[in-house]
PDB file of C-alpha atoms in Angstrom:
ATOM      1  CA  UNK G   1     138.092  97.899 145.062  1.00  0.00           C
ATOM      2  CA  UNK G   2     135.169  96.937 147.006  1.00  0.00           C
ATOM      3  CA  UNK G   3     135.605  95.713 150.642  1.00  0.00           C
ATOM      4  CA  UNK G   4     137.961  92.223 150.030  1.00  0.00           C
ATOM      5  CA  UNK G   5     137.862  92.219 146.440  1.00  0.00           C
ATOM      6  CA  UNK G   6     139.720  94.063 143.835  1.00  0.00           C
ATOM      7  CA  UNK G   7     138.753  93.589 140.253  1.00  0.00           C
ATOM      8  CA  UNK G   8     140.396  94.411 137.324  1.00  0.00           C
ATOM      9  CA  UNK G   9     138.991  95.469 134.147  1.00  0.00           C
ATOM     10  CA  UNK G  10     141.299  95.032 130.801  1.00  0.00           C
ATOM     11  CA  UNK G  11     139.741  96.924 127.807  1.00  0.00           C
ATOM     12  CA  UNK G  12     141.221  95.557 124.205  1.00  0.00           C
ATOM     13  CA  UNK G  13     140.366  96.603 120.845  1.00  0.00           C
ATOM     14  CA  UNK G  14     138.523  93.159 120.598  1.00  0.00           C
ATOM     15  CA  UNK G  15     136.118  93.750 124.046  1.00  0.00           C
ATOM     16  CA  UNK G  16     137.026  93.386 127.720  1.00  0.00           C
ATOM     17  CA  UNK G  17     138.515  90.852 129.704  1.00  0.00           C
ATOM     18  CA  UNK G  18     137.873  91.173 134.137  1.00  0.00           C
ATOM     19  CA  UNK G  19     139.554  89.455 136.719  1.00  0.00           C
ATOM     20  CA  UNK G  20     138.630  89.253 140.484  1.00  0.00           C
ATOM     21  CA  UNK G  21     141.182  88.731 143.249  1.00  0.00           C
ATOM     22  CA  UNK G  22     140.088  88.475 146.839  1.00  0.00           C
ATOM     23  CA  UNK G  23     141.448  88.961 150.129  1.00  0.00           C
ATOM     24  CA  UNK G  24     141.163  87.589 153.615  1.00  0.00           C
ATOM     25  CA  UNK G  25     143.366  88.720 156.941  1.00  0.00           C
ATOM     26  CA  UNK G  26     145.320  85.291 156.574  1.00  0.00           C
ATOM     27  CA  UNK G  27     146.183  85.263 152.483  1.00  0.00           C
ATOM     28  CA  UNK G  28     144.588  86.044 149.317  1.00  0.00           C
ATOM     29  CA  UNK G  29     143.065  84.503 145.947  1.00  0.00           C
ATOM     30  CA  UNK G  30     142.530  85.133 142.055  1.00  0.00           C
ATOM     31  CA  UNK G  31     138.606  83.959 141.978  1.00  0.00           C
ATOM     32  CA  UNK G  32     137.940  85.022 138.726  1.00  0.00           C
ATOM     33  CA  UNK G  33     140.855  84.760 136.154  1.00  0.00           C
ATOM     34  CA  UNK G  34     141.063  87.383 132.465  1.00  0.00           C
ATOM     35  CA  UNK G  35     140.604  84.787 130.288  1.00  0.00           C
ATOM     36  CA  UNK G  36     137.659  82.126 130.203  1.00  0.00           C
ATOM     37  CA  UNK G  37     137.520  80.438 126.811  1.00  0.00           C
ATOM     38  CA  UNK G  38     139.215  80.629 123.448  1.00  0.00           C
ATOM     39  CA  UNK G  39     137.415  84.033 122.436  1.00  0.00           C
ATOM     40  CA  UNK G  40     139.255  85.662 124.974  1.00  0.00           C
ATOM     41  CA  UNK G  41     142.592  84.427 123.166  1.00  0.00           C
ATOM     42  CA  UNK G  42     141.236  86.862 120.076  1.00  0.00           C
ATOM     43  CA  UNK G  43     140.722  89.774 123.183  1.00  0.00           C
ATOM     44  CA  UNK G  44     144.093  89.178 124.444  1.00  0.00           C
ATOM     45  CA  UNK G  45     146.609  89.157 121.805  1.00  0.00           C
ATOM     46  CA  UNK G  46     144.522  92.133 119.902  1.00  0.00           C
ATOM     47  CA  UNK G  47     146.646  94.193 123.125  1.00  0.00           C
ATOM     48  CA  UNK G  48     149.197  96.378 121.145  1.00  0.00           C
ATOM     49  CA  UNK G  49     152.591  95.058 121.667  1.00  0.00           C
ATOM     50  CA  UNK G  50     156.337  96.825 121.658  1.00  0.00           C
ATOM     51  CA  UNK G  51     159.254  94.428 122.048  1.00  0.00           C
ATOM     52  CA  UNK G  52     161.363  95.885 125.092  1.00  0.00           C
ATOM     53  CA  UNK G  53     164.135  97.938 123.647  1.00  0.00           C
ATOM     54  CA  UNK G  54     166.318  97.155 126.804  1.00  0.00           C
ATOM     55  CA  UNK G  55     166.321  94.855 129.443  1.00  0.00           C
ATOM     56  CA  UNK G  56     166.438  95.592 133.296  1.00  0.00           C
ATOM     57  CA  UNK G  57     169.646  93.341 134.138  1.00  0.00           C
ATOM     58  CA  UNK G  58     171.894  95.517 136.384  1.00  0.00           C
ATOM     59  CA  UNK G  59     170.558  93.349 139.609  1.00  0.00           C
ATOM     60  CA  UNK G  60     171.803  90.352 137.825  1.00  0.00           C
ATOM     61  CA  UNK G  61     175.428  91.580 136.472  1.00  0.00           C
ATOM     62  CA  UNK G  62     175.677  92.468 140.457  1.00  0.00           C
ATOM     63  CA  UNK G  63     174.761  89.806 141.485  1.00  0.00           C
ATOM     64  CA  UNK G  64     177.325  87.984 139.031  1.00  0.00           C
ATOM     65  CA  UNK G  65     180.112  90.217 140.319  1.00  0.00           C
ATOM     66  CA  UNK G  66     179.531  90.106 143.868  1.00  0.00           C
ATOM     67  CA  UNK G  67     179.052  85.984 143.988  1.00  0.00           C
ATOM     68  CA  UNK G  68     182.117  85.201 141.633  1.00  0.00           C
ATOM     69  CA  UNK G  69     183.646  81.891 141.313  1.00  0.00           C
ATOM     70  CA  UNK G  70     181.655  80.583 144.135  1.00  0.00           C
ATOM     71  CA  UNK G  71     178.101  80.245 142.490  1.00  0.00           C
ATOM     72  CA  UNK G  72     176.244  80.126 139.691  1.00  0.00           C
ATOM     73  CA  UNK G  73     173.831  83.261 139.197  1.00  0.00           C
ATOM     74  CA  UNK G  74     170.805  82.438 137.399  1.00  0.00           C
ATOM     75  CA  UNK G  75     168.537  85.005 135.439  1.00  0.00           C
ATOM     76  CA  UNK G  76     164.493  83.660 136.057  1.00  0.00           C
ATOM     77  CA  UNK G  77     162.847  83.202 132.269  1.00  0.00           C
ATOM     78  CA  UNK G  78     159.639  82.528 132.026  1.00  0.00           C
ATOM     79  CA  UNK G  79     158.148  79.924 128.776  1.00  0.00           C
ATOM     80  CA  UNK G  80     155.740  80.379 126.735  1.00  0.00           C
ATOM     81  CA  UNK G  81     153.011  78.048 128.328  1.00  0.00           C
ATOM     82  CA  UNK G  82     153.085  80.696 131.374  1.00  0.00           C
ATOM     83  CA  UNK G  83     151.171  83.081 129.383  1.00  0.00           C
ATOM     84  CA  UNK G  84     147.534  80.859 129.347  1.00  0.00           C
ATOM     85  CA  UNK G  85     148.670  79.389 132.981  1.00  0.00           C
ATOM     86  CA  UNK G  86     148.490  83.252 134.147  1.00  0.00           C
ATOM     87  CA  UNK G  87     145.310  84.166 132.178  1.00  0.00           C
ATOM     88  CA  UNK G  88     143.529  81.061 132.441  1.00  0.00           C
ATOM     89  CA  UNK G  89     142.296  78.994 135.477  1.00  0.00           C
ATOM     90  CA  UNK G  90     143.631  76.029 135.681  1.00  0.00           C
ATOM     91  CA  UNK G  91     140.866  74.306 135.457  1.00  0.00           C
ATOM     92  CA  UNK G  92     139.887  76.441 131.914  1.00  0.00           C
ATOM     93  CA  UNK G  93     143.195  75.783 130.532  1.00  0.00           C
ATOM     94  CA  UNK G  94     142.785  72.315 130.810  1.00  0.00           C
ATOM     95  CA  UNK G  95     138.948  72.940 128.832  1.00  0.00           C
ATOM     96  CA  UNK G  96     140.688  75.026 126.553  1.00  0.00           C
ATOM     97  CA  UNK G  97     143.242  72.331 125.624  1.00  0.00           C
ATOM     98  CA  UNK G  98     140.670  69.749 125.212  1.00  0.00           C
ATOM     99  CA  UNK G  99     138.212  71.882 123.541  1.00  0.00           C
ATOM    100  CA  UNK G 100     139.966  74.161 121.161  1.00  0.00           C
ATOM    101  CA  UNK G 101     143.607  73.384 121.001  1.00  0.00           C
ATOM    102  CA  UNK G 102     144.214  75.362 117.660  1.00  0.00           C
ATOM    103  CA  UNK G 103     143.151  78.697 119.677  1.00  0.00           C
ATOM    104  CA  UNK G 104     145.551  77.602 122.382  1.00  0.00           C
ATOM    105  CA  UNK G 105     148.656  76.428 120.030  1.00  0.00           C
ATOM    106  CA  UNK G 106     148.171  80.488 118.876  1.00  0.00           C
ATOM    107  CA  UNK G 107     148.110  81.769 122.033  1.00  0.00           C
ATOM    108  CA  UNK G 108     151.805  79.427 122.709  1.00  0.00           C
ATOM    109  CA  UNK G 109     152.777  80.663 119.186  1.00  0.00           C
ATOM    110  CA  UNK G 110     152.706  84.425 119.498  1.00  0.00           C
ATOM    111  CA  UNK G 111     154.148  83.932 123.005  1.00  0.00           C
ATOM    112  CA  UNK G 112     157.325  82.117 121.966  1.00  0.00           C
ATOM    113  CA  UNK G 113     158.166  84.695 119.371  1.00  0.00           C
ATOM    114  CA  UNK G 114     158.281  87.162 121.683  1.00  0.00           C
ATOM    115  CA  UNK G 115     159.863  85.392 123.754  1.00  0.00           C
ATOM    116  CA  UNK G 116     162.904  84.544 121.528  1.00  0.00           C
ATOM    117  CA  UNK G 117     163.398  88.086 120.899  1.00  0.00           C
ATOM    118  CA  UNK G 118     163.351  88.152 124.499  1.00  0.00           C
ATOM    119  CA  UNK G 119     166.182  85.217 125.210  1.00  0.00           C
ATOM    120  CA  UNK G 120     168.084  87.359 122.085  1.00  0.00           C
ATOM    121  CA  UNK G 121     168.217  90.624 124.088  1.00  0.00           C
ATOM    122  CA  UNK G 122     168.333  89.566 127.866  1.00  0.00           C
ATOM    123  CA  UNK G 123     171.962  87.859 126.069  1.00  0.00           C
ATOM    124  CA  UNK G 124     173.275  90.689 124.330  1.00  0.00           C
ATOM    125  CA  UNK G 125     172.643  92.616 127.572  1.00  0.00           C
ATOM    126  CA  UNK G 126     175.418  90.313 129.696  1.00  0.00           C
ATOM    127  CA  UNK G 127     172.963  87.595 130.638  1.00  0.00           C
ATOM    128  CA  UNK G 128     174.387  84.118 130.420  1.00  0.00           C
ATOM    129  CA  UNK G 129     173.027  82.017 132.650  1.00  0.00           C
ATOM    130  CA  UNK G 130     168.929  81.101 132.663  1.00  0.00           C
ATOM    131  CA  UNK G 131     166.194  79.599 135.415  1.00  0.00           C
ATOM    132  CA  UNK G 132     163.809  78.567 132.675  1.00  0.00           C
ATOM    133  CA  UNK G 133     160.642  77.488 133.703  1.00  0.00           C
ATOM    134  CA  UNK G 134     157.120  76.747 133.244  1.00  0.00           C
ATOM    135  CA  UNK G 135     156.956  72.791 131.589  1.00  0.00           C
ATOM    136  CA  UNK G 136     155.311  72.170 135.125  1.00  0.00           C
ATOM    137  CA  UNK G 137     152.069  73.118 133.475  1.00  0.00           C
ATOM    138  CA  UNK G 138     151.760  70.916 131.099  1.00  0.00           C
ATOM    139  CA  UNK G 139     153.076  67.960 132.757  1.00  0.00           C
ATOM    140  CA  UNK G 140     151.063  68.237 135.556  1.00  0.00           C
ATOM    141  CA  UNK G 141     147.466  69.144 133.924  1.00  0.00           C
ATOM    142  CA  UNK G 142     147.726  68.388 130.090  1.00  0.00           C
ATOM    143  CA  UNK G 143     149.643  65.412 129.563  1.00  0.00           C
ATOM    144  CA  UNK G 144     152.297  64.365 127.000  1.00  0.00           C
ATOM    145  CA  UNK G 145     150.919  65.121 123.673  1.00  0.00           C
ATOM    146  CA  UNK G 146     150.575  68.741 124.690  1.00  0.00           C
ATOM    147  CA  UNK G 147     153.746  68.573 126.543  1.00  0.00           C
ATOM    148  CA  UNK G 148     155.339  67.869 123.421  1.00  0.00           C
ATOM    149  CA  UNK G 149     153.592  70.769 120.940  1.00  0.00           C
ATOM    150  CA  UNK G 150     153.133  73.313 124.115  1.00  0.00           C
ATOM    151  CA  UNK G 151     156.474  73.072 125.860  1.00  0.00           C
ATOM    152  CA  UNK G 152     159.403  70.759 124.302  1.00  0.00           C
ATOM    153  CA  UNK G 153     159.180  72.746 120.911  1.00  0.00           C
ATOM    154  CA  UNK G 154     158.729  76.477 121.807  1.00  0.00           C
ATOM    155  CA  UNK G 155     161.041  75.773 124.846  1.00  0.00           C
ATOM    156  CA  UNK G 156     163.797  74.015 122.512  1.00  0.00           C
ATOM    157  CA  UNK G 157     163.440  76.936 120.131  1.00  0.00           C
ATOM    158  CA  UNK G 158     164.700  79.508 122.802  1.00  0.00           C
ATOM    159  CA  UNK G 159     166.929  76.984 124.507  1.00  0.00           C
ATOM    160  CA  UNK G 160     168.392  77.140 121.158  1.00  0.00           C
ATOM    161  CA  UNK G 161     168.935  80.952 120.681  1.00  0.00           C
ATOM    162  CA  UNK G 162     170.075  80.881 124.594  1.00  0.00           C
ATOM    163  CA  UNK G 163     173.063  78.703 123.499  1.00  0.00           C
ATOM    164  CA  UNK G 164     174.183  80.681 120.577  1.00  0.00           C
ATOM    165  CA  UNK G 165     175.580  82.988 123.119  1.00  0.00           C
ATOM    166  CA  UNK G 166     176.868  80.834 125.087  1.00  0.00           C
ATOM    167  CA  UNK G 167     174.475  81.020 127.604  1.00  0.00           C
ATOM    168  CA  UNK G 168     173.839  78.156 130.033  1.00  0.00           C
ATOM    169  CA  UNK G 169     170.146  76.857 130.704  1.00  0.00           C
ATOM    170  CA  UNK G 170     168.803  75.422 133.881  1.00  0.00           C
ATOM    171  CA  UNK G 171     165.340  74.266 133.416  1.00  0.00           C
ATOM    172  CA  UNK G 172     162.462  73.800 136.567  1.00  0.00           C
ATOM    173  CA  UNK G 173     159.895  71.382 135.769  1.00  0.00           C
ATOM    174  CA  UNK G 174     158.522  69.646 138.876  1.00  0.00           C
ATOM    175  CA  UNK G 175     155.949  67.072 139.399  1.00  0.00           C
ATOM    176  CA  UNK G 176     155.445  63.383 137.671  1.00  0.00           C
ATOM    177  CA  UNK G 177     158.651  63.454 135.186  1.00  0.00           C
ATOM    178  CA  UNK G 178     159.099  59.796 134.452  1.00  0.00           C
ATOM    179  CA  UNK G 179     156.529  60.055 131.350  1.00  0.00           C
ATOM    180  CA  UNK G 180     158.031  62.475 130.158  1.00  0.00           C
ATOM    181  CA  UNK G 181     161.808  62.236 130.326  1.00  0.00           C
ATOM    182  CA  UNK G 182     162.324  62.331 126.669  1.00  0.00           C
ATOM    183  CA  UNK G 183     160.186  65.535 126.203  1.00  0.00           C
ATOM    184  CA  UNK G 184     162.321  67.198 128.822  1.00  0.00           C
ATOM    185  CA  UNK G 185     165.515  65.785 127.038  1.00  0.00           C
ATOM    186  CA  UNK G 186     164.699  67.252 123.849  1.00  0.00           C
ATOM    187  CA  UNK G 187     164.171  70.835 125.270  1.00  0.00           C
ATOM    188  CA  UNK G 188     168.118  70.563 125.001  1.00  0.00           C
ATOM    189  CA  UNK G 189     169.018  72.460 128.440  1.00  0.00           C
ATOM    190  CA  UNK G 190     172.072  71.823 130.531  1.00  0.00           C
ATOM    191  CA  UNK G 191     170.647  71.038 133.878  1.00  0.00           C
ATOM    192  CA  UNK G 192     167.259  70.227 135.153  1.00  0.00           C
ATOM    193  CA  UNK G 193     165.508  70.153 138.708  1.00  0.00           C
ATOM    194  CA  UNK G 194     164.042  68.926 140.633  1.00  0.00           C
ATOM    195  CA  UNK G 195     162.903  65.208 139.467  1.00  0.00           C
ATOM    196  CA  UNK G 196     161.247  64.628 142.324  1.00  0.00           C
ATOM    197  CA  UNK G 197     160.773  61.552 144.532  1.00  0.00           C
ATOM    198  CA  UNK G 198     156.834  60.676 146.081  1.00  0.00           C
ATOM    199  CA  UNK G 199     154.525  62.011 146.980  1.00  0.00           C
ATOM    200  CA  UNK G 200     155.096  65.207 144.855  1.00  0.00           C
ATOM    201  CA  UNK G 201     156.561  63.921 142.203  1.00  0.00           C
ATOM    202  CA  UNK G 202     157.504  59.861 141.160  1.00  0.00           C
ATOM    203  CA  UNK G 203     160.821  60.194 139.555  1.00  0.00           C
ATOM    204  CA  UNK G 204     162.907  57.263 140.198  1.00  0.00           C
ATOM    205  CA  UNK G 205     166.186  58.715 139.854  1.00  0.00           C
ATOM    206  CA  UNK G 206     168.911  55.847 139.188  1.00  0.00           C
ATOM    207  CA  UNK G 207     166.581  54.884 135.896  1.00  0.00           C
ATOM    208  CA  UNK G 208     165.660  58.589 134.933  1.00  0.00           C
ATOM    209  CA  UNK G 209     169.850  58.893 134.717  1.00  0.00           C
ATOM    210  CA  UNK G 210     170.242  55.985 133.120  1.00  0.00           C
ATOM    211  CA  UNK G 211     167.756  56.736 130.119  1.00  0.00           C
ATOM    212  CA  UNK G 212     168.709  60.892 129.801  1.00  0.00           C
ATOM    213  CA  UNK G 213     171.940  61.137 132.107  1.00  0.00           C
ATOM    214  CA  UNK G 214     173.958  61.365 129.153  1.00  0.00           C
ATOM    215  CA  UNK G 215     172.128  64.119 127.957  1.00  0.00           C
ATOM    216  CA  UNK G 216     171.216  66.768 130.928  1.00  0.00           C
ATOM    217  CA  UNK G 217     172.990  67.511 134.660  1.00  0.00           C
ATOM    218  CA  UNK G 218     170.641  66.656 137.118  1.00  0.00           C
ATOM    219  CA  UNK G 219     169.432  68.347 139.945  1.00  0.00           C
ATOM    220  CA  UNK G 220     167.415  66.275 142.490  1.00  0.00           C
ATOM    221  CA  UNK G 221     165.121  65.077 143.842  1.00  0.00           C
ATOM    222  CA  UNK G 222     163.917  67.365 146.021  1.00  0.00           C
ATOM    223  CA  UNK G 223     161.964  70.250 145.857  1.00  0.00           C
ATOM    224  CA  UNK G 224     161.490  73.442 148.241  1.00  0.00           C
ATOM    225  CA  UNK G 225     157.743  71.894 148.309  1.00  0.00           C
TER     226      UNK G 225
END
């Protein structure tokens, strides 16, 4: 820590990664993010990794007890896509996409196994109800064809494991949605949000319904935005 900046030094068995945040009286900023281009992938996933062995979800279970029949309580999840969105700035993921999108698909690749052994656990635990998020990313900086390989397949896959138990998914994906409506679709969760109207988003909601209505429970359009 010097002054208004902290910065963080990550030391892998494939070289260092740093990241700077700084702070002001009013707020505070991540200037300078861990990873910078598709080298730092090979730094990153060289980190050792242990699957949890249990999952932290007595907050949730009270939750579910004390709310009852009169809600629905929803566990937050995290997708796969969130792991380069968090290491990368935005503005490098986007390079990184364009520039080496094999380095990238591995980075989603290793992400979503781990997080499917995730989904399996937080179930067997007493979780049955998801907030699944993180398509955002991709439909908001990347576009469809990496919507497609970066969110609708590794999302679909833990959807999947999600609703062998029995467990209900409610997605998050705000933004532009109207290109994408399909993509979303095919994730396979139960309800969606937020779909939302101008100027954050362009969803026009009587024709979104009327091409995936059949298919997902919609929540909309508004967002806390």
């Amino acid at each position: 820590v010097a002054g208004d900046t902290t910065t963080t030094y990550i030391d892998t068995p494939k070289g260092q990664l740093r990241s700077v945040v700084r702070r002001t009286a009013i707020t505070s900023a991540q200037v300078e993010f861990p990873c910078k281009t598709a080298d730092d992938i090979e730094k990153l996933l060289s980190v050792p990794y242990e699957p949890p062995r249990e999952i932290p979800v007595q907050r949730f279970l009270e939750w579910k007890e004390r709310i009852g029949d009169e809600g629905i309580v929803l566990f937050g999840f995290n997708d796969a896509i969130c792991v380069p969105a968090t290491y990368f700035s935005p503005e490098d993921m986007c390079l990184l996409w364009a520039e080496a999108p094999e380095a990238y698909l591995e980075l989603i690749r290793v992400a979503n196994e781990r997080l499917c052994e995730l989904a399996d656990l937080c179930c067997r635990a007493g979780v049955d109800a998801f907030r699944f998020l993180g398509g955002e990313y991709a439909s908001t900086q990347l576009g469809p064809r990496a919507y497609e390989v970066t969110v609708t397949k590794p999302d679909r896959a833990v959807t999947d494991i999600m609703h062998e138990h029995g467990a209900v998914v409610y997605y998050h994906n705000h933004g532009p949605t109207m290109r994408y409506l399909e993509l979303i679709a095919g994730i396979g969760m139960d309800a969606c949000d937020c779909f939302e109207a101008a100027p954050w988003g362009d969803c026009d909601l009587r024709a979104a319904k009327a091409q995936i209505g059949d298919r997902i429970c919609f929540v909309g359009n508004l967002d806390d935005m």
